Amino acid sequence: MGMEFLAILAVCSMQKQFLEKVWEKIELLMNIWTFIRECPELLNSLDKKTESLEQKLDALRSLEEDINTELESAKFLPHKKRKREVEVWLRNVQRKKIDIQSIKQEVGKGKHFLRPWLESHVEKNIKEVEELHEQGKFPQGLLLDAHYTSREALLTTPLVGGISTKRTMKRIWECFTDVKVSIIGIYGVEGVGKTAILMHIYNQLIESTCPFYHVYWITVSQPLSIFKLQNDIAKEVGLDFLDEKDIRKRAAKLFKALKRRERTVLILDDVWKHFLPEEVGIPNKVNECKLILSTRSVDVCRKMNCRETIKVEPLSDEEAEKLFMEKLGLCKPLAPAIEEIAKLIIRQCGGLPIWIIEMAQRMREVDDISEWRNALTEAREFRRELND
């Protein structure tokens, strides 16, 4: 009787285990059926989230483009530089665009077994793109006030010439305040003092509270080379041409750099031959850039279409004699015969400060009348060459 009971229990246990296994198979089949029934929804879910990610990325790209445009426009603002957090944000946006490109490539491969992982990864990137977009608003702006260091003033000597020189300086300053004047020509014979006057103008521009923020001095090399002039201006402006050899492309870059800088003055000293500003890359329209040049020839001023042409006049006889005697540095009066020769030398210098100063310094403390006569002979030869 006991044995029969145990046999019945064993049979029941086996039936139970069999039924449990059958039920497990049924549940597995039900889960598979549920997955098959819901699979289109899962696929659509990933596609929708991928589409949402792309839309949010488009918004981030637009914000990035706006910020880059603003930074490019502000590139040449005086005393400004971009914030470091802006640079970090731009780098993060670049990295995020690369990450999302990789995700889109994986989604495009259609590997269904990766879709649960891809979906979670897409969701994560949607959140990160939203955070980047929020961070990119920069309510305090994109730029910082940079520490400003004034450009170095040129070493100058006191101007000579009294009233005539002051009149010339006044006319030049009036041109800077006249918005209609874009090109100013300063002309006069060699040694009359054009460079000295412009050096003082340059120093006043960079040191005063004038409305010009960017002032550049270029000594033009001879013979005139457009390529070399472009290099010299680019160096002053802080523009690197790298390996660009095409003059037209260099001109376009230089034009863009100068035009974006507010209130620019470009001083070109000792221009012997005319050229087209646009050929070099110099903006020459009103309110774009003030170009001031010195030359020995009024013809250069005309051919460069200078709106104002100012002649630097030689010193008057009285001014020339005063300058000569100051530079001679007399400790005692000249002998009458030497004084007469000195006046003749001054006259031969033609009122040109550079030659008056040179002759006076040469004859300082010379008492030998024969040396004074030799100096007069040289002065006369100089005058003949000057007239030729």
JSON list of C-alpha atoms in Angstrom, two decimals, residues 76 218 221 224-259 266 276-283:
[
{"chain": "A", "resi": 76, "resn": "PHE", "atom": "CA", "xyz": [38.69, 93.79, -34.93]},
{"chain": "A", "resi": 218, "resn": "ILE", "atom": "CA", "xyz": [54.38, 102.39, -43.00]},
{"chain": "A", "resi": 221, "resn": "SER", "atom": "CA", "xyz": [60.23, 100.95, -49.72]},
{"chain": "A", "resi": 224, "resn": "LEU", "atom": "CA", "xyz": [57.49, 100.54, -55.10]},
{"chain": "A", "resi": 225, "resn": "SER", "atom": "CA", "xyz": [56.41, 96.89, -54.81]},
{"chain": "A", "resi": 226, "resn": "ILE", "atom": "CA", "xyz": [52.71, 96.11, -54.25]},
{"chain": "A", "resi": 227, "resn": "PHE", "atom": "CA", "xyz": [53.67, 92.71, -52.82]},
{"chain": "A", "resi": 228, "resn": "LYS", "atom": "CA", "xyz": [56.13, 94.27, -50.34]},
{"chain": "A", "resi": 229, "resn": "LEU", "atom": "CA", "xyz": [53.69, 97.04, -49.40]},
{"chain": "A", "resi": 230, "resn": "GLN", "atom": "CA", "xyz": [51.00, 94.45, -48.70]},
{"chain": "A", "resi": 231, "resn": "ASN", "atom": "CA", "xyz": [53.44, 92.58, -46.44]},
{"chain": "A", "resi": 232, "resn": "ASP", "atom": "CA", "xyz": [54.39, 95.75, -44.56]},
{"chain": "A", "resi": 233, "resn": "ILE", "atom": "CA", "xyz": [50.77, 96.75, -43.94]},
{"chain": "A", "resi": 234, "resn": "ALA", "atom": "CA", "xyz": [49.76, 93.19, -42.98]},
{"chain": "A", "resi": 235, "resn": "LYS", "atom": "CA", "xyz": [52.58, 93.06, -40.43]},
{"chain": "A", "resi": 236, "resn": "GLU", "atom": "CA", "xyz": [51.36, 96.28, -38.81]},
{"chain": "A", "resi": 237, "resn": "VAL", "atom": "CA", "xyz": [47.75, 95.12, -38.84]},
{"chain": "A", "resi": 238, "resn": "GLY", "atom": "CA", "xyz": [48.62, 91.70, -37.44]},
{"chain": "A", "resi": 239, "resn": "LEU", "atom": "CA", "xyz": [47.44, 89.78, -40.49]},
{"chain": "A", "resi": 240, "resn": "ASP", "atom": "CA", "xyz": [49.34, 86.66, -41.55]},
{"chain": "A", "resi": 241, "resn": "PHE", "atom": "CA", "xyz": [49.32, 85.94, -45.28]},
{"chain": "A", "resi": 242, "resn": "LEU", "atom": "CA", "xyz": [51.05, 82.59, -44.69]},
{"chain": "A", "resi": 243, "resn": "ASP", "atom": "CA", "xyz": [51.94, 81.17, -48.10]},
{"chain": "A", "resi": 244, "resn": "GLU", "atom": "CA", "xyz": [49.48, 83.21, -50.15]},
{"chain": "A", "resi": 245, "resn": "LYS", "atom": "CA", "xyz": [51.29, 84.53, -53.22]},
{"chain": "A", "resi": 246, "resn": "ASP", "atom": "CA", "xyz": [48.41, 85.83, -55.34]},
{"chain": "A", "resi": 247, "resn": "ILE", "atom": "CA", "xyz": [48.34, 89.65, -55.03]},
{"chain": "A", "resi": 248, "resn": "ARG", "atom": "CA", "xyz": [44.58, 89.82, -55.65]},
{"chain": "A", "resi": 249, "resn": "LYS", "atom": "CA", "xyz": [43.78, 87.31, -52.89]},
{"chain": "A", "resi": 250, "resn": "ARG", "atom": "CA", "xyz": [46.18, 89.09, -50.54]},
{"chain": "A", "resi": 251, "resn": "ALA", "atom": "CA", "xyz": [44.46, 92.39, -51.37]},
{"chain": "A", "resi": 252, "resn": "ALA", "atom": "CA", "xyz": [41.05, 90.88, -50.57]},
{"chain": "A", "resi": 253, "resn": "LYS", "atom": "CA", "xyz": [42.24, 89.66, -47.15]},
{"chain": "A", "resi": 254, "resn": "LEU", "atom": "CA", "xyz": [43.90, 92.95, -46.35]},
{"chain": "A", "resi": 255, "resn": "PHE", "atom": "CA", "xyz": [40.83, 94.91, -47.44]},
{"chain": "A", "resi": 256, "resn": "LYS", "atom": "CA", "xyz": [38.60, 92.80, -45.21]},
{"chain": "A", "resi": 257, "resn": "ALA", "atom": "CA", "xyz": [40.91, 93.21, -42.20]},
{"chain": "A", "resi": 258, "resn": "LEU", "atom": "CA", "xyz": [41.20, 96.99, -42.56]},
{"chain": "A", "resi": 259, "resn": "LYS", "atom": "CA", "xyz": [37.53, 97.57, -43.30]},
{"chain": "A", "resi": 266, "resn": "LEU", "atom": "CA", "xyz": [47.01, 104.41, -42.45]},
{"chain": "A", "resi": 276, "resn": "LEU", "atom": "CA", "xyz": [45.60, 102.09, -56.78]},
{"chain": "A", "resi": 277, "resn": "PRO", "atom": "CA", "xyz": [44.60, 101.62, -53.11]},
{"chain": "A", "resi": 278, "resn": "GLU", "atom": "CA", "xyz": [42.26, 98.77, -54.04]},
{"chain": "A", "resi": 279, "resn": "GLU", "atom": "CA", "xyz": [45.14, 97.00, -55.79]},
{"chain": "A", "resi": 280, "resn": "VAL", "atom": "CA", "xyz": [46.94, 96.83, -52.44]},
{"chain": "A", "resi": 281, "resn": "GLY", "atom": "CA", "xyz": [43.79, 96.13, -50.42]},
{"chain": "A", "resi": 282, "resn": "ILE", "atom": "CA", "xyz": [43.35, 99.57, -48.81]},
{"chain": "A", "resi": 283, "resn": "PRO", "atom": "CA", "xyz": [39.71, 100.69, -48.38]}
]
